[in-house]
Each structure stands twice: as C-alpha cells, then as structure tokens.
C-alpha cells in the first residue's frame, strides 16, 4: 500500500467519530499530570494499561500516542517558571528558561517552548513518514561507533557551555563523568563507587539529580537572596515579553530549529539514547553555534528553543524502529510496544504493510496531541506566567514539596529524595561560586553512553567485526565535530 | 504523653486485619513488586495477570515497578516485607538463583527467605542469527564455526542470554568470542541485525516480533517442548522428541550423554521461570489462601485468552510444583556455572 494513501487512511481513522475523543482525552490527562515532576507519559501509560485491557486496538493506539505526546511539552512549564524539570529532558530547557522567568520574560520563554515543541514534533513526524519505506535499511546503519561519535560531539559542547572558565568547565565535566560511573560495571558487573550500597548499584537517577541541582538549589538561592518573587516583580503589568514575541523568536532562528529538530529525530531513532540526550546535545550545539553573540545560561531564548524542538522531534524518530522493526528506541516506545503486544498487534513487516493505516493512526494521534498541548500551552501563557509573581515565602515550600514528590514518585524511594536534597546543596554551591552546572549535567548524561559505546566499539574492532575508520557515518560525524568544535578553536587560537 | 499513647493506640487499631494471620486479603490493597521497568516482559506478565488476581482475591492490586540491580532491589524489598500477604512480587527465578550461586551480591534464598506461591511462565530461549551471518540453520552455523571463530553477543556475562550461549558453544564445540555490554535485549537484537556478531540467544517472547525473513532467523530452541507459534514450527530443538541430540549426534562435540545432561540443565535453569512469591514467614493459613487465589487466577480462561492475544505463553505451576522446581534449577545452575564463568573470564 502506498505510504501516502495509508497516511490518509490513518488520518481518517483518527478524525472519525468518536475516535478523535481518545487523543483529546489522552492529551488533557497527560497535560494535567505531566506538570508534576517525576510523572511522565510512561507513568501514565503504565497506569492506563489495566483500564484499556478490554478495548479494541485502535482506541488504545490513539490514547497511548496522545499520552506520549501530551506529556512532553508540559514538563517545560515548571522548568521555565520554577526551575523544576517536569521530566529529565526538560532540565536542558531550564538552563535558559528559568533565567528568562527571573528577568520577567516567562511569557516569551513559555511561548517559544510551546512553538518549538509543536514544530519540532512536526519535523520528527515528517521524517518518520519519509523514512517509513526505507527504515529497514537506515536504522541498522547506526551502531556503537556512531553512538560513540555522537557522545563525543555532545561532550565537545562542554567548552561552549562552560561560560568563562574552561578549567572549571572541565573540572565539572570530570566530576559529572565520575558520578555517572557510580553503579555496576556494564561488562564485569563489578561495583564501582557503591560503598556496598544496593541503592547505588544502579547508579544515580537523572531525575533526583536534576531536581536537586536545579529545583532544590534554587530554593536555597531564593531563600538566601531575600528576593520577593521569582521575577522580582509584583504586578503582571511589570512583566516584560509576550506570547507573540516567543512565537516570533522561534521563526527568527529557522536554522536553529531545523538543526535541533534533526538532532532530536536522529537521537530518537537510536535505542538507548532518548529525550535527555537529544535535549542536551541540541542545547550544547546551539550554545556552541551561537557562542559569539549568545548569552547561554543567562536567559538566551535559543537555549529554550533548541532543547524543546529536539525533545519533541525525538518522539517521531523513536517510533521508526518501534513500528518497523519491533525494537523500541525509548522507554516510552518500549511501553507502547508492550501495549501493542497485549492487544495482539505485532510491529514489524506485518504492521508496516497491511497494518500501515493503524500505524499512521498512532502517528497522527501523537502529532495531534503535540499540537494540542502547544496550542493549549500558548493560551495559558499569561495565567501561567503569573506564577513568577507569587511571593517567595509561598513559592519556596511549594517548590520543595514538588521536588520531593517528584524525586519520590519515580521509584517510591526515600533515598532518591535524599539524593535530590544532597545535590541541592551541591547545586547551590556550584551556582554561588561560579562552577558551571551544565558542564556537570552534560557529562553526567553522556558518561554512561560514552563508556558503553567506547567499550563495544573497541570489542567489535578487536574482533574484526567493524573497521572504525572506514565507516562513512563515523567519518561524517567526525567531520561535523571537526567543523563545529575543533575548527573554531583553532581559528580563535590563530587570531 | 497521653497524646502519644493515643496516637500509638490509633496506629495499632489501624493495623491491617490480614496481619492477624487468620484472615485473607479481601478488600485490602496488595503491593505487587516488579523488579524491572514498566513495559518489559515481567511488567507485561504482571499487568496481564493483575485483573484476574484482583478477581480471585477480591483485593486491590497495585503494581509497583522497583527496578534496580537486575531485579535485586525488588527481591530484597520482598524479603524484608511483613509476612501479611499484602506484598507479593513477580521474580526472575533463574536470575535470583544465578546471582546467589555466583556470589555476585548477598541475595535472599528463594526457599528460605521467600514464600513461593506459583509460577506464571517459563523462560524460553532460542539461538538466533541475523541476515548477515550467512547461516540459515543450526547446521550451517556449526559448519561456519568449524571454519572460523564465531562471535556471539550478550547483554552481560551473568545474563541468561550469555549463559545459554556458553552452554550451546560448549556442546557444539564452537570456538566463540563474546561481545558483551549491550544495555538490553532490544539493543542486542538491533546489533544482530547490523551484523555486530554472528548469533545470540533471544528470549522468545520478547523477540518474537523481530523474527522474519531477512531479519532475526531462529536456529535452535533450547526447550524440549513444541511451541505454539507458527514462525517457530520448523526450528530445530536441542532435546526432546525429534531433537537434534537424538537425531544429529555428528553435529556435537560433546558425548551424547553430556549433550542431554547440559540440554536438560539449561532447560531446567530457564524453565524455573517467572515465579510469584511473597516474603518468608507467611502463616500456613494465609499462604494457602494466597496459593488458592493465585491458582484460580492462573487458571482463569480469560487469562489464557488474553495471553494468547498478547502472544505470551503461560506455563503455570502451583506452589508445590514451583517449590519442587527450585532444587532442580539450583542443581542446573551448579552444573553450568563453571562453563559460563570460564567464558566470562575470557571475555573480560
């Protein structure tokens, strides 16, 4: 069946009465719950499985597509307004989003985030549709050597985000790498830096660490600063920026939007990487590309656009191997695959030929929910931005409660709360004494992937299964690294 | 002081009725631990069974994913829970036994520290290859292995896919190098399709989607039983009726007796399967009540229909049978541990 005919049939399925109610309901539920840190689309999907057990496959696909898409943007709302990442990928958004809110530009940041999310997801879905016919050829071309090069590219951005002191940036990156190595060795399974603790065997979770480094640290900073409100203003009229300004900002940087969406889509396609890597790699890339005229880390709108576009674009990318090969590329799509299986739908060749309209119904549901969330988000910009006018004395306990709940909700572990509080103190010290938290975070996110793919690449090279230096994709990414990381440094040094 | 005494009195009065050991769990909330992330095989089985167990117990079942340390976090949490019937778990039986035998970490003893209530499914593995290996049957792979060293892939040296591969390599006399360190079975499957290695062992239920022409090619089933799926009907089985062990002794490097012995050991190890257990120390009356409820849920025709729709096999066993399987699985682990440990040392 031609792809476009199947896409049309899928759209008709979604828009038919009462089918479109499922994406609508899924989106609204996801939007409401995703504002709570630690509650992601995956949590909602897990909760929805028993409820949908007796449903026909189509409504299930429509509902779950919306749960994936609806939760992605909303996590950025608390990131921008309160410095609390709703989900792990939103930690990249708060680096510039929260400083914008502090400067009274919350509306602009929220609107830019909503617009970048919608356009990023559209890009991801367009690529998904375009690659459906050739997916079985494309996905297997990307292996550990390419993952390794991508992580090197990501780590190469640390210099750009260090802002001022390269030595401090590298020191923080080193610390981030060390912390990321806590846990069991991925090959020998011997414990590293665990001090005999079972909790540490799995390493430190991204969410508690991020909540600590940003949300809890901000609580301490707000208390120490004596600042009356987050924005320093008390009346809505005093707030600068607008929804229109945020939307315009996204269209002012089309290159950035496309590049970040592309990063998100490609990273989304690769099993094991996910939204956090996509958001941070896109953020680092933006910071590096606009280093000369950027204020990254201090409230640059491009620091909001890049991670949000990448984070939403990855959803389309991650559906590609899931639907075509039956190999999920993210935790969300792994859950989706489980649900498909419970309803007797087998991804792979069967779904991609005869069942293609059903696959497209899922894709359209994801698309609709992404847009619906962004449109609703845009309409809520004004009331949401008023959160930055709430007095610190009232806001601080609320942030602490949200951060604590978010850390606890992830695994129901009190130790996660302790980690969040510990990293809160560390984050505040980093902020107070000018040690870049973002360098720590990028290394912490990419460290395990770097190690794992370095070791796999070395094993495969040693056993003669690959020739690292003759892989076109490795050379291509290597060329990109040279162009974007190394060459500008040589030029600057020469100048 | 009086206030404190009042609070303490209130807490005592609010203790669950089931804790008195003379009542079952009707109307209560049961915490069902899953030691892996939502969306995986264990989680899928738990969610498949949940409504039927709720029906049988008339209790509310709350699934709680407690991933960590390859299921050890949930295992330890279960062992430390109160024996009131309000905490149960679905466990990776072979993984728990292997972990205890290999002394990887202090692991609760399944027979001593837990109460086994039943089994929902066995683990079934299949040796598979990809489109780039050049082999389409086990005979062709063995032929390939006689001409050159083969490379097998696995997630970790203590994983079931690694253990299964090492036993297969031993009985066929294959010289094998291992690439380990793939984070999960989906990454491993993708690596096979890419041609990172020649073959791997795949859990059938999690890998059934990937089987197909020019994709994942099944070579050898490590189970004596016939499996219901059409895509596996023509695949050779190691042991059992019409198995390779009896039919093609020329393929093996081991003596026929050793092939049968190791074939039975790997089967017993995997077949111990996905078990459901509570903490140790549950009273006899409560244990019987839980066992009966679980038996009713496992034999519910609705569960069989749901499992068939989801292409998940059920191999249910009541508590007595599952407990009897512990010793057999433990003996199997003792037999195959040295083989896998030697391969793991070479790999590191």
XYZ file of N, CA, C and O in Angstrom, chain A residues 42 46-47 49-50 53-54 139-144 147 184 186-189 198 201-202 271-272 324-331 334-335 337-338 341-349 411-412 452 456 459-460 462-463 465-466 471, chain B residues 38-39 43-44 47-48 50-52 64-70 72-73 76 105 132 148 151 155-158 177-183 186-187 189-190 193-198 205 208-210 215 306 309-312 347-348:
448
model
N 5.220 7.837 30.471
C 5.396 6.401 30.727
C 4.606 5.989 31.974
O 3.949 4.951 31.993
N 1.599 3.267 32.002
C 1.572 2.096 32.891
C 0.240 2.036 33.644
O -0.353 0.968 33.803
N -0.219 3.209 34.096
C -1.474 3.242 34.844
C -2.670 2.937 33.943
O -3.681 2.393 34.387
N -2.785 0.903 31.325
C -2.849 -0.445 30.726
C -4.031 -1.266 31.247
O -4.829 -1.784 30.458
N -4.192 -1.387 32.586
C -5.328 -2.208 33.046
C -6.685 -1.648 32.622
O -7.611 -2.393 32.368
N -7.528 -2.655 28.965
C -7.292 -4.065 28.671
C -8.314 -4.662 27.705
O -7.975 -5.438 26.828
N -9.575 -4.265 27.873
C -10.644 -4.858 27.051
C -10.973 -4.017 25.817
O -11.909 -4.337 25.099
N 18.031 2.247 9.731
C 18.283 2.075 11.167
C 19.501 1.189 11.457
O 20.335 1.539 12.298
N 19.666 0.051 10.752
C 20.811 -0.786 11.084
C 22.173 -0.161 10.749
O 23.208 -0.691 11.138
N 22.178 0.957 10.021
C 23.466 1.564 9.679
C 24.109 2.261 10.884
O 25.291 2.565 10.876
N 23.314 2.507 11.906
C 23.819 3.258 13.052
C 24.161 2.282 14.175
O 23.286 1.591 14.691
N 25.437 2.206 14.527
C 25.868 1.254 15.546
C 26.727 1.917 16.603
O 26.826 3.153 16.642
N 27.375 1.118 17.485
C 28.175 1.696 18.570
C 29.200 2.740 18.116
O 29.371 3.742 18.804
N 27.238 5.893 17.731
C 26.788 6.394 19.045
C 27.970 7.060 19.764
O 27.831 8.093 20.405
N 27.121 -0.512 38.749
C 27.796 -1.737 38.322
C 28.491 -1.512 36.990
O 27.937 -0.873 36.095
N 29.320 -2.091 33.390
C 28.368 -2.695 32.435
C 28.824 -4.035 31.865
O 28.010 -4.777 31.335
N 30.102 -4.364 31.969
C 30.553 -5.642 31.410
C 30.874 -6.644 32.521
O 30.360 -7.757 32.542
N 31.705 -6.236 33.471
C 32.100 -7.206 34.503
C 31.075 -7.279 35.632
O 31.121 -8.190 36.441
N 30.176 -6.325 35.697
C 29.161 -6.238 36.759
C 29.781 -6.027 38.132
O 29.117 -6.219 39.144
N 23.230 -1.150 47.997
C 22.406 -1.715 46.919
C 21.795 -0.592 46.082
O 21.680 -0.687 44.864
N 23.947 0.620 43.308
C 24.316 -0.324 42.246
C 23.745 0.088 40.894
O 24.308 -0.232 39.857
N 22.610 0.744 40.894
C 22.020 1.161 39.623
C 22.442 2.559 39.221
O 21.923 3.114 38.260
N 18.103 3.386 19.731
C 17.681 2.813 21.000
C 18.682 3.129 22.111
O 19.888 3.068 21.903
N 18.157 3.493 23.252
C 19.013 3.677 24.419
C 19.434 5.114 24.670
O 19.983 5.413 25.716
N 8.584 -0.302 12.776
C 9.087 -1.035 11.611
C 9.850 -2.300 11.979
O 9.789 -3.286 11.263
N 10.581 -2.250 13.105
C 11.429 -3.393 13.445
C 10.996 -4.095 14.725
O 11.556 -5.127 15.083
N 10.050 -3.500 15.432
C 9.651 -4.086 16.719
C 10.716 -3.868 17.770
O 10.765 -4.575 18.767
N 11.584 -2.861 17.551
C 12.652 -2.577 18.513
C 12.439 -1.166 19.050
O 12.650 -0.189 18.334
N 11.973 -1.032 20.288
C 11.692 0.303 20.801
C 12.963 1.092 21.047
O 13.976 0.529 21.453
N 12.893 2.401 20.777
C 14.089 3.229 20.920
C 14.083 4.043 22.205
O 15.039 4.728 22.497
N 12.999 4.000 22.964
C 12.955 4.776 24.202
C 12.066 4.042 25.196
O 11.382 3.080 24.833
N 12.090 4.522 26.444
C 11.257 3.871 27.458
C 9.771 3.991 27.084
O 8.996 3.049 27.268
N 9.020 1.562 24.389
C 9.075 0.189 24.933
C 7.734 -0.146 25.582
O 7.191 -1.241 25.412
N 7.210 0.833 26.312
C 5.900 0.643 26.936
C 4.827 0.478 25.862
O 3.942 -0.369 25.962
N 5.215 -0.662 22.887
C 5.366 -1.979 22.267
C 4.689 -3.056 23.118
O 4.012 -3.947 22.596
N 4.874 -2.938 24.443
C 4.221 -3.878 25.357
C 2.714 -3.815 25.221
O 2.035 -4.838 25.211
N 1.554 -5.359 22.004
C 1.618 -6.815 22.123
C 0.427 -7.351 22.928
O -0.160 -8.370 22.573
N 0.054 -6.630 23.998
C -1.097 -7.068 24.805
C -2.383 -7.080 23.983
O -3.306 -7.816 24.274
N -2.420 -6.242 22.943
C -3.631 -6.164 22.120
C -3.481 -6.924 20.799
O -4.252 -6.710 19.864
N -2.458 -7.768 20.769
C -2.299 -8.650 19.618
C -1.784 -7.970 18.365
O -1.914 -8.512 17.271
N -1.199 -6.770 18.505
C -0.643 -6.093 17.319
C 0.853 -6.357 17.284
O 1.557 -6.072 18.255
N 1.328 -6.902 16.197
C 2.747 -7.237 16.096
C 3.443 -6.215 15.209
O 3.192 -6.191 13.987
N 4.300 -5.385 15.767
C 5.048 -4.444 14.933
C 5.985 -5.195 13.997
O 6.262 -6.376 14.211
N 6.477 -4.517 12.997
C 7.362 -5.152 12.040
C 6.725 -5.165 10.669
O 5.847 -4.353 10.360
N 7.146 -6.132 9.860
C 6.722 -6.165 8.461
C 5.202 -6.158 8.314
O 4.650 -5.460 7.461
N 10.544 6.169 41.839
C 10.696 4.758 42.195
C 10.140 4.446 43.572
O 10.341 3.350 44.090
N 9.499 5.450 44.177
C 8.993 5.250 45.536
C 10.127 5.080 46.530
O 9.998 4.351 47.506
N 29.881 2.901 27.494
C 29.301 1.695 26.905
C 29.682 1.561 25.428
O 30.106 0.493 24.979
N 32.112 -1.165 23.552
C 31.559 -2.007 22.479
C 32.335 -1.795 21.182
O 32.655 -2.756 20.471
N 35.623 -3.574 21.420
C 35.430 -5.029 21.300
C 35.202 -5.426 19.844
O 35.808 -6.383 19.339
N 34.324 -4.704 19.181
C 33.984 -5.042 17.791
C 35.180 -4.840 16.881
O 35.433 -5.636 15.962
N 38.377 -5.018 17.849
C 39.367 -6.059 18.193
C 38.994 -7.393 17.559
O 39.855 -8.145 17.102
N 37.703 -7.694 17.502
C 37.263 -8.978 16.936
C 37.095 -8.911 15.414
O 36.645 -9.876 14.793
N 34.977 -7.167 13.668
C 33.596 -7.055 13.175
C 33.327 -5.710 12.527
O 32.351 -5.562 11.797
N 34.134 -4.727 12.860
C 33.959 -3.418 12.221
C 35.330 -2.848 11.877
O 36.343 -3.279 12.437
N 34.064 3.637 8.196
C 32.598 3.770 8.206
C 32.226 5.191 7.789
O 32.622 6.165 8.459
N 8.702 -0.520 33.768
C 7.419 -0.731 33.114
C 7.641 -0.941 31.614
O 8.480 -0.290 31.016
N 6.891 -1.861 31.039
C 6.983 -2.102 29.600
C 7.773 -3.353 29.240
O 7.700 -3.829 28.115
N 6.963 -6.907 33.623
C 5.879 -5.941 33.810
C 4.655 -6.374 33.006
O 3.519 -6.301 33.491
N 4.884 -6.863 31.792
C 3.765 -7.271 30.938
C 3.008 -8.433 31.580
O 1.770 -8.439 31.605
N 0.950 -7.171 34.561
C -0.257 -6.422 34.175
C -1.291 -7.334 33.509
O -2.490 -7.102 33.585
N -0.788 -8.379 32.847
C -1.693 -9.361 32.248
C -2.480 -10.095 33.339
O -3.682 -10.331 33.229
N -2.850 -9.118 36.565
C -3.418 -8.260 37.619
C -4.953 -8.327 37.732
O -5.469 -8.589 38.827
N -5.718 -8.139 36.639
C -7.175 -8.151 36.820
C -7.716 -9.493 37.292
O -8.703 -9.546 38.035
N -7.065 -10.575 36.874
C -7.549 -11.907 37.265
C -7.209 -12.204 38.734
O -7.964 -12.865 39.433
N 3.880 -2.097 41.510
C 4.923 -1.119 41.778
C 6.221 -1.586 41.113
O 6.756 -2.636 41.458
N 6.677 -0.822 40.140
C 7.941 -1.162 39.483
C 9.092 -0.704 40.371
O 9.185 0.463 40.719
N 9.935 -1.644 40.743
C 11.103 -1.320 41.576
C 12.350 -1.798 40.855
O 12.991 -2.759 41.273
N 12.710 -1.152 39.754
C 13.876 -1.635 39.012
C 15.155 -1.368 39.782
O 15.194 -0.464 40.609
N 16.154 -2.130 39.507
C 17.443 -1.884 40.134
C 18.201 -3.162 40.368
O 17.622 -4.170 40.771
N 19.518 -3.094 40.057
C 20.430 -4.207 40.305
C 19.866 -5.524 39.769
O 19.853 -6.538 40.462
N 19.392 -5.491 38.528
C 18.873 -6.671 37.836
C 17.818 -7.415 38.664
O 17.836 -8.636 38.774
N 17.372 -7.226 41.889
C 17.749 -7.496 43.279
C 17.068 -6.539 44.260
O 16.811 -6.906 45.411
N 16.786 -5.324 43.809
C 16.141 -4.355 44.707
C 14.750 -4.872 45.101
O 14.387 -4.892 46.276
N 15.046 -8.006 47.387
C 15.374 -7.686 48.780
C 14.204 -6.999 49.474
O 13.963 -7.229 50.656
N 26.210 -10.852 44.830
C 25.789 -9.939 45.884
C 24.981 -10.758 46.883
O 24.488 -11.835 46.535
N 23.123 -11.260 8.128
C 24.483 -11.069 7.617
C 25.446 -12.194 7.984
O 26.609 -12.156 7.607
N 35.822 -21.027 11.184
C 36.381 -19.831 11.835
C 35.788 -19.652 13.229
O 34.803 -20.297 13.569
N 31.467 -15.149 16.662
C 31.263 -14.098 17.667
C 29.785 -14.119 18.074
O 28.902 -14.072 17.217
N 24.111 -9.380 26.708
C 23.992 -8.136 27.465
C 25.049 -8.067 28.574
O 25.696 -7.041 28.740
N 25.216 -9.140 29.320
C 26.212 -9.153 30.399
C 26.609 -10.600 30.668
O 25.848 -11.515 30.355
N 27.799 -10.828 31.260
C 28.229 -12.211 31.489
C 27.336 -12.992 32.455
O 27.414 -14.209 32.483
N 26.533 -12.309 33.240
C 25.650 -13.061 34.143
C 24.236 -13.172 33.573
O 23.351 -13.707 34.226
N 34.025 -16.037 20.525
C 34.329 -14.803 21.262
C 33.000 -14.115 21.540
O 32.055 -14.234 20.746
N 32.970 -13.374 22.632
C 31.712 -12.713 23.007
C 31.871 -11.196 23.003
O 32.889 -10.678 23.449
N 30.852 -10.540 22.474
C 30.758 -9.080 22.627
C 29.658 -8.851 23.646
O 28.496 -9.185 23.387
N 30.036 -8.342 24.806
C 29.015 -8.093 25.831
C 28.990 -6.608 26.183
O 29.945 -5.888 25.927
N 27.877 -6.187 26.760
C 27.765 -4.789 27.179
C 26.616 -4.059 26.522
O 26.446 -2.862 26.751
N 25.819 -4.746 25.712
C 24.620 -4.098 25.156
C 23.632 -3.904 26.298
O 23.414 -4.814 27.102
N 23.018 -2.727 26.366
C 22.226 -2.433 27.560
C 20.948 -3.245 27.720
O 20.443 -3.389 28.819
N 16.676 -5.331 23.339
C 16.312 -4.679 22.080
C 17.560 -4.148 21.370
O 17.668 -4.244 20.146
N 18.509 -3.623 22.142
C 19.752 -3.146 21.536
C 20.550 -4.335 20.984
O 21.200 -4.232 19.941
N 19.274 -7.140 19.835
C 18.624 -7.599 18.602
C 19.006 -6.697 17.427
O 19.295 -7.177 16.327
N 19.012 -5.408 17.671
C 19.390 -4.473 16.610
C 20.842 -4.701 16.186
O 21.177 -4.637 14.998
N 21.008 -7.581 13.855
C 20.557 -7.196 12.504
C 21.641 -6.407 11.767
O 21.787 -6.498 10.560
N 22.415 -5.634 12.533
C 23.511 -4.848 11.941
C 24.681 -5.722 11.543
O 25.500 -5.345 10.739
N 24.771 -6.899 12.166
C 25.899 -7.782 11.885
C 27.045 -7.575 12.852
O 28.185 -7.932 12.548
N 26.767 -7.019 14.052
C 27.841 -6.852 15.045
C 28.419 -8.212 15.443
O 29.575 -8.322 15.794
N 27.586 -9.239 15.421
C 28.039 -10.585 15.782
C 27.236 -11.616 14.997
O 26.294 -11.260 14.283
N 27.637 -12.900 15.141
C 27.010 -13.950 14.326
C 25.695 -14.450 14.907
O 24.776 -14.787 14.153
N 9.695 -14.722 23.891
C 8.534 -13.829 23.981
C 8.877 -12.378 23.718
O 8.081 -11.636 23.157
N 9.885 -12.248 19.621
C 9.057 -12.838 18.574
C 8.770 -11.839 17.442
O 8.737 -12.208 16.270
N 8.607 -10.579 17.808
C 8.296 -9.546 16.810
C 9.402 -9.410 15.767
O 9.155 -9.025 14.639
N 10.612 -9.649 16.209
C 11.754 -9.379 15.321
C 12.043 -10.542 14.376
O 12.851 -10.414 13.456
N 15.475 -10.973 8.624
C 15.593 -10.267 9.905
C 16.219 -11.240 10.894
O 17.261 -11.796 10.618
N -6.328 -13.784 27.044
C -5.550 -12.534 26.980
C -4.095 -12.823 26.642
O -3.462 -12.096 25.863
N -3.730 -13.622 23.001
C -3.817 -12.415 22.186
C -2.499 -11.642 22.213
O -2.076 -11.073 21.226
N -1.854 -11.656 23.372
C -0.599 -10.919 23.526
C 0.621 -11.749 23.130
O 1.744 -11.292 23.280
N 0.379 -12.949 22.613
C 1.450 -13.876 22.262
C 2.408 -14.107 23.431
O 3.635 -14.061 23.283
N 1.858 -14.284 24.592
C 2.649 -14.627 25.779
C 2.260 -16.039 26.182
O 1.074 -16.351 26.268
N 36.108 -13.344 28.394
C 35.507 -12.153 27.791
C 36.016 -10.883 28.447
O 36.252 -9.881 27.795
N 36.190 -10.918 29.753
C 36.637 -9.719 30.467
C 38.065 -9.410 30.102
O 38.523 -8.320 30.157
